[in-house]
Short mmCIF file of N, CA and C in Angstrom, two decimals:
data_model
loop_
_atom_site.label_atom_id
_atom_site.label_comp_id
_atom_site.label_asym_id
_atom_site.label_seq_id
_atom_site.Cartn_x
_atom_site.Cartn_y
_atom_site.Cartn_z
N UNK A 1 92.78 128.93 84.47
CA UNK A 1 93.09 129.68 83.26
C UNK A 1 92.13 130.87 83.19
N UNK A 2 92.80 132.10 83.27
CA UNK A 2 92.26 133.16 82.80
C UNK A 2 91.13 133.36 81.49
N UNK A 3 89.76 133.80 81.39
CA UNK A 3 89.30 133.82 80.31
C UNK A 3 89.97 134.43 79.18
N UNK A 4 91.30 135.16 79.23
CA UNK A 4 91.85 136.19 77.84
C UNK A 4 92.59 134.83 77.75
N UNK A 5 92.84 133.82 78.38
CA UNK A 5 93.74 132.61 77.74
C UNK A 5 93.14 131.98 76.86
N UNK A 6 93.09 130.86 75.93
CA UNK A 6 92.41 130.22 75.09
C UNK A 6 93.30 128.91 75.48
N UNK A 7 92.70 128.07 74.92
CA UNK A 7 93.10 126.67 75.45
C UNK A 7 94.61 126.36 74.49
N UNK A 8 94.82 127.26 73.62
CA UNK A 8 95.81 127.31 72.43
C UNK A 8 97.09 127.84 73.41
N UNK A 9 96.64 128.56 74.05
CA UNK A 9 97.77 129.15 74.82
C UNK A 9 98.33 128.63 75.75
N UNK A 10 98.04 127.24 75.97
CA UNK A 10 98.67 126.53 77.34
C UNK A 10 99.11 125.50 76.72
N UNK A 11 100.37 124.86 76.98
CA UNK A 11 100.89 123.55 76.35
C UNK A 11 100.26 122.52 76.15
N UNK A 12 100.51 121.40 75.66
CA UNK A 12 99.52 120.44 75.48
C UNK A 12 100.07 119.83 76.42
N UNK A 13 100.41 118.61 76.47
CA UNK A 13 100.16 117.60 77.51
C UNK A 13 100.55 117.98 79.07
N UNK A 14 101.67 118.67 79.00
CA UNK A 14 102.18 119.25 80.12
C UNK A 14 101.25 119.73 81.02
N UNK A 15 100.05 120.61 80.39
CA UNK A 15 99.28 121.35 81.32
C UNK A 15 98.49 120.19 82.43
N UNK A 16 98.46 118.75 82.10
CA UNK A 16 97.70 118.36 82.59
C UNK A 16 98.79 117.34 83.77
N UNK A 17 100.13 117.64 83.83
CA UNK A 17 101.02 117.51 85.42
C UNK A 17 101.42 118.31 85.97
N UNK A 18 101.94 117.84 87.26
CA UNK A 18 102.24 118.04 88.39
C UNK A 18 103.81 118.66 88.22
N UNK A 19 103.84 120.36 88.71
CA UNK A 19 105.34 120.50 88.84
C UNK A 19 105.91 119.50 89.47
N UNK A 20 105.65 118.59 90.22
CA UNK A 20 106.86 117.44 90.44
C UNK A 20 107.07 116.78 89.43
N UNK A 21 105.85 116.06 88.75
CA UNK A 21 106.00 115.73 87.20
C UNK A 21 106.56 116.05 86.12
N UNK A 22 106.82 117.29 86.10
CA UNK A 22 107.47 118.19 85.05
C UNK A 22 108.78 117.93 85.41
N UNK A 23 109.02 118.48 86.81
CA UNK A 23 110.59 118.01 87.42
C UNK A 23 111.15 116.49 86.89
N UNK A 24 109.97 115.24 86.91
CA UNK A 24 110.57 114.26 86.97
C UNK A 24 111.00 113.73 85.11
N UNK A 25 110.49 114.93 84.67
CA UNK A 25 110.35 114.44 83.01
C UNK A 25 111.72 115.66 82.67
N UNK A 26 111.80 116.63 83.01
CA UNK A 26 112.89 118.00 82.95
C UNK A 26 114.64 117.08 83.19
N UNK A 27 114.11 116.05 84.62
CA UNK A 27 115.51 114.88 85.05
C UNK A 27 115.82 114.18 83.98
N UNK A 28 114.65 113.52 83.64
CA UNK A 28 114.75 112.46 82.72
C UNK A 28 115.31 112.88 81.24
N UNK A 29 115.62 114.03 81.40
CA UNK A 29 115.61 114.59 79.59
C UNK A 29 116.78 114.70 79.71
N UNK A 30 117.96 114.45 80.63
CA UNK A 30 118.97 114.68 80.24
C UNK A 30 119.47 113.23 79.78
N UNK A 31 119.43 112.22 80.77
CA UNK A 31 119.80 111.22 80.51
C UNK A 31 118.49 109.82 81.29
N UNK A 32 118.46 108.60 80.59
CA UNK A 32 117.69 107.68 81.54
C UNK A 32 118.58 107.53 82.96
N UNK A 33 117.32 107.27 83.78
CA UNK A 33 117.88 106.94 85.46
C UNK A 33 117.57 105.75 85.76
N UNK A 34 117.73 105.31 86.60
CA UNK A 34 116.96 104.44 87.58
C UNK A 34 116.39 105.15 88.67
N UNK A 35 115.14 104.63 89.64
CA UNK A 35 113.82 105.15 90.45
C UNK A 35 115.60 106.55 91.38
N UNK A 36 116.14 105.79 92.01
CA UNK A 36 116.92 105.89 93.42
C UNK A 36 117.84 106.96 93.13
N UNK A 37 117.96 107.42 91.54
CA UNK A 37 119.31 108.42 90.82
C UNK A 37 118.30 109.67 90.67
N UNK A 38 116.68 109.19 90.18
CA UNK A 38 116.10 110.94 90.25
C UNK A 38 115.66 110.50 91.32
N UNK A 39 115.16 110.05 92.39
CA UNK A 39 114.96 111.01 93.72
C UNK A 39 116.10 111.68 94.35
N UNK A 40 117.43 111.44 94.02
CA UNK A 40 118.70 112.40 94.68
C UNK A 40 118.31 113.48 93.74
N UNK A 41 118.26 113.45 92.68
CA UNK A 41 118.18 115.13 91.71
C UNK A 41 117.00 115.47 91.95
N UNK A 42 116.11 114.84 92.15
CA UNK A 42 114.76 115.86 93.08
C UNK A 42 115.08 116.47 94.20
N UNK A 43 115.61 115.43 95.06
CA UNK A 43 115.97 116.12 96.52
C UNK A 43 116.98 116.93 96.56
N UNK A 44 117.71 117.01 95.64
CA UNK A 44 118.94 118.05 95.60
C UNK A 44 118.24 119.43 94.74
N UNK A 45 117.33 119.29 93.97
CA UNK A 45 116.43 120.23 93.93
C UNK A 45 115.62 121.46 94.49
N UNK A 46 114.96 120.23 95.63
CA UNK A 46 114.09 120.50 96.54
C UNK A 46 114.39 121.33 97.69
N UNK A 47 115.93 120.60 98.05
CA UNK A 47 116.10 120.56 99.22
C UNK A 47 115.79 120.22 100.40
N UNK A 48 115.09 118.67 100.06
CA UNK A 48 114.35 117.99 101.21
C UNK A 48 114.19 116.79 100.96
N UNK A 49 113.98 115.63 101.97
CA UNK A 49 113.38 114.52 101.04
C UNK A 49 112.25 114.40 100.81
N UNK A 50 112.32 113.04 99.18
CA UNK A 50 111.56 113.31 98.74
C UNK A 50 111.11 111.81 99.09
N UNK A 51 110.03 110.97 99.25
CA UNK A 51 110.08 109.62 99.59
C UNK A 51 109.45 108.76 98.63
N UNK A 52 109.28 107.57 98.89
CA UNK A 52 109.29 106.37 97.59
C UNK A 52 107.80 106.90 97.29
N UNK A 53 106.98 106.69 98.48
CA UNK A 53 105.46 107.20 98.47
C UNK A 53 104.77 107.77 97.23
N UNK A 54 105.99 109.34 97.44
CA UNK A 54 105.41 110.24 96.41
C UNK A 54 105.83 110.29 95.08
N UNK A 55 107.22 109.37 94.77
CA UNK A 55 108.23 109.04 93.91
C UNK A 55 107.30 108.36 92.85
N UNK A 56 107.04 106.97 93.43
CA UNK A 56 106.75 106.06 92.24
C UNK A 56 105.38 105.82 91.99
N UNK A 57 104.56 106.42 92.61
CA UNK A 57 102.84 106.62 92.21
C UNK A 57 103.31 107.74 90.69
N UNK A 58 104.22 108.58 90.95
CA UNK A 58 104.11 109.75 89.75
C UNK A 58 104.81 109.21 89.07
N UNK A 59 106.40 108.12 88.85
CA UNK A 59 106.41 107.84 87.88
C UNK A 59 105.46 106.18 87.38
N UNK A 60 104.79 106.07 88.01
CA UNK A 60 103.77 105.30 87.41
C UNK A 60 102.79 105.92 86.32
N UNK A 61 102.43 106.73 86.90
CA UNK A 61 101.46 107.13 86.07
C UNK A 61 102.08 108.44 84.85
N UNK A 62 103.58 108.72 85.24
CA UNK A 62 103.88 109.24 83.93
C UNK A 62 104.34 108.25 82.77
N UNK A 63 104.42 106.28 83.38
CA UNK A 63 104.65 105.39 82.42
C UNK A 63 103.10 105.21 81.93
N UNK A 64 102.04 105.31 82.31
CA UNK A 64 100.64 104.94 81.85
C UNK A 64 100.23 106.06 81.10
N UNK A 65 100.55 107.35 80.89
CA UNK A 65 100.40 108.51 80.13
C UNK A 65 101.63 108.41 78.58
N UNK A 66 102.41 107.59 78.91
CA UNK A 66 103.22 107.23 77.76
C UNK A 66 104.30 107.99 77.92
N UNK A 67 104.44 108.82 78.78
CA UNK A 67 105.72 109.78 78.32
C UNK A 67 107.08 109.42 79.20
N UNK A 68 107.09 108.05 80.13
CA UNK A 68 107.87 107.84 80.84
C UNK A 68 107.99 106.26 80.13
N UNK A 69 109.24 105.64 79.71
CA UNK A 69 109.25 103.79 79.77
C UNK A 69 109.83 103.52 80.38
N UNK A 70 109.55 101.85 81.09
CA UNK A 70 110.04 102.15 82.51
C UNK A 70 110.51 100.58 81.69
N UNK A 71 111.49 100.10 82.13
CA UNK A 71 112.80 99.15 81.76
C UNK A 71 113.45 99.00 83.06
N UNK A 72 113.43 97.28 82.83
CA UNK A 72 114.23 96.61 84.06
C UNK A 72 115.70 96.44 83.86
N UNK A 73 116.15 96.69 85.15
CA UNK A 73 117.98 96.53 85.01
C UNK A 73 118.29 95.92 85.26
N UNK A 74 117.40 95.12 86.34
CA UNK A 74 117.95 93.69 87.42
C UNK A 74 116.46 93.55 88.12
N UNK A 75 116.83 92.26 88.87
CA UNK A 75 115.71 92.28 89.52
C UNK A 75 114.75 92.89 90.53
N UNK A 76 115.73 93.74 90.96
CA UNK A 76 115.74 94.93 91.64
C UNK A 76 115.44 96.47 91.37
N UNK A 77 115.90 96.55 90.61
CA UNK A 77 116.06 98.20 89.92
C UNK A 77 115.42 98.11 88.26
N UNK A 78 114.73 99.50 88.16
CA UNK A 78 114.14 99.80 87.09
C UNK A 78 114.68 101.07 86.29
N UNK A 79 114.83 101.03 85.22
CA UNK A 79 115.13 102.35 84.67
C UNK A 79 113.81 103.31 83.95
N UNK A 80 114.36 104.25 83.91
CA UNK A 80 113.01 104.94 83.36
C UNK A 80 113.80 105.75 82.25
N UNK A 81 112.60 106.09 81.13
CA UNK A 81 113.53 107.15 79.96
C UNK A 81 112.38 107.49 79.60
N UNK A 82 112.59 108.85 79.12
CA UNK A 82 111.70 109.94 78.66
C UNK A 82 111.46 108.98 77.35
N UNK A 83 109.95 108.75 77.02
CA UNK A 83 109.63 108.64 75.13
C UNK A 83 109.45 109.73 74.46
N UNK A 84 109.17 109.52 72.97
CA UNK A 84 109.14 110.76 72.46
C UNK A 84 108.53 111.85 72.71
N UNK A 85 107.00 111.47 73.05
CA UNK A 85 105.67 112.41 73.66
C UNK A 85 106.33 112.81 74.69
N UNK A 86 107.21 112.15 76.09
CA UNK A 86 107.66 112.87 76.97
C UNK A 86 108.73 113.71 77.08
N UNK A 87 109.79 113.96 76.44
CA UNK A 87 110.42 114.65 75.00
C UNK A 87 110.00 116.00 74.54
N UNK A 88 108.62 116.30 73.83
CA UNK A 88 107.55 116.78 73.66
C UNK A 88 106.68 117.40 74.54
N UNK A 89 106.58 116.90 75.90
CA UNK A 89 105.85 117.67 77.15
C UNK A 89 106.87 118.55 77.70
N UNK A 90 107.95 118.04 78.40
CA UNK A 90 109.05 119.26 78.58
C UNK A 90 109.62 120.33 77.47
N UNK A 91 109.35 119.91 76.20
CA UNK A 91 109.63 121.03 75.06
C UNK A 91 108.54 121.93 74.83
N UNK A 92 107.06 121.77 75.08
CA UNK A 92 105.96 122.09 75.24
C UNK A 92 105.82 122.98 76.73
N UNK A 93 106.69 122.44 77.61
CA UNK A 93 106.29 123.53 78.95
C UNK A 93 107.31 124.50 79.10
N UNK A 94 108.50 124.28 78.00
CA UNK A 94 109.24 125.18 78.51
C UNK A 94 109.11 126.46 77.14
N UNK A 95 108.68 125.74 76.22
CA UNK A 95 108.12 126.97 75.06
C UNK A 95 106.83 127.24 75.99
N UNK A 96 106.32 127.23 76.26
CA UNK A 96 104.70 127.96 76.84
C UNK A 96 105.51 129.04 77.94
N UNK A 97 106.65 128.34 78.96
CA UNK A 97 107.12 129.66 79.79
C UNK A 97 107.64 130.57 79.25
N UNK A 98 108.50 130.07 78.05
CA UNK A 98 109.92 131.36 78.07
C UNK A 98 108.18 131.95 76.87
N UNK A 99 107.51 132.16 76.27
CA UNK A 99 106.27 132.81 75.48
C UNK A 99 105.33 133.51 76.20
N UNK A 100 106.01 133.11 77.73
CA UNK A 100 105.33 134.38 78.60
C UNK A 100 106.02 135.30 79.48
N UNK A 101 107.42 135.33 78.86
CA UNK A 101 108.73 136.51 79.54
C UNK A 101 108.81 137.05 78.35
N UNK A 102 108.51 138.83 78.61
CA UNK A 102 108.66 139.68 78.25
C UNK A 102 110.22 139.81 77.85
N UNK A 103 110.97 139.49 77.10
CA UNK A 103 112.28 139.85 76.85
C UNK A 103 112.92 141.39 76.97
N UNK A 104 111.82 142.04 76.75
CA UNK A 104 112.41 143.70 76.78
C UNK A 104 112.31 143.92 78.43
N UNK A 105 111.55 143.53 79.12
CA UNK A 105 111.56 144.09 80.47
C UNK A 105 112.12 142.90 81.48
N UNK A 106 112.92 141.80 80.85
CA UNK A 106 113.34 140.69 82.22
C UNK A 106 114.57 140.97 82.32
N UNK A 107 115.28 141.31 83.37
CA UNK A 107 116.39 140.94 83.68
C UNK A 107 117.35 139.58 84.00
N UNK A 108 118.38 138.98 83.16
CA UNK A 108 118.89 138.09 83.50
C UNK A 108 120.55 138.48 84.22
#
């Protein structure tokens, strides 16, 4: 962070993940998944794979930060859904971006 920034000027919780993190909370906001439904919308994202490795360490720890609940479907498969705070971090990172596009000079 730039010193002309102030700590006011960067989102709250958001600032402290991982653009994959953001990605995996941005998925989750449309609808709950299970682990195996957002790694295809990551990797269809990405354009690459993405593997369990790097998958479920991040949504682990976006369920231990509170903003991910993670719910069993079977004995097998888990679902995950954005909570409210995580809700709140993607509404928080995407007001902090579009508050730093100049509207008079962006082209869409």
């Amino acid at each position: 962070m730039s010193e002309a920034q102030s700590v006011a000027d960067t989102p709250g919780i958001a600032k402290e993940l991982t653009a994959f993190q953001q990605n995996i909370l941005t998925i989750l906001a449309e609808e709950p998944r299970y682990g195996l439904a957002i790694k295809r919308e990551l990797e269809s994202y990405y354009d690459s794979e993405v593997n369990h490795g790097r998958l479920y360490p991040n949504l682990d720890e976006l369920v231990e930060m509170g903003l991910v609940e993670k719910s069993e479907l079977d004995k097998r498969t888990n679902q995950y859904a954005l909570t409210d705070e995580g809700y709140e971090a993607v509404l928080d990172q995407l007001g902090w971006m579009f508050s730093r596009i100049d509207s008079e000079t962006t082209v869409f």
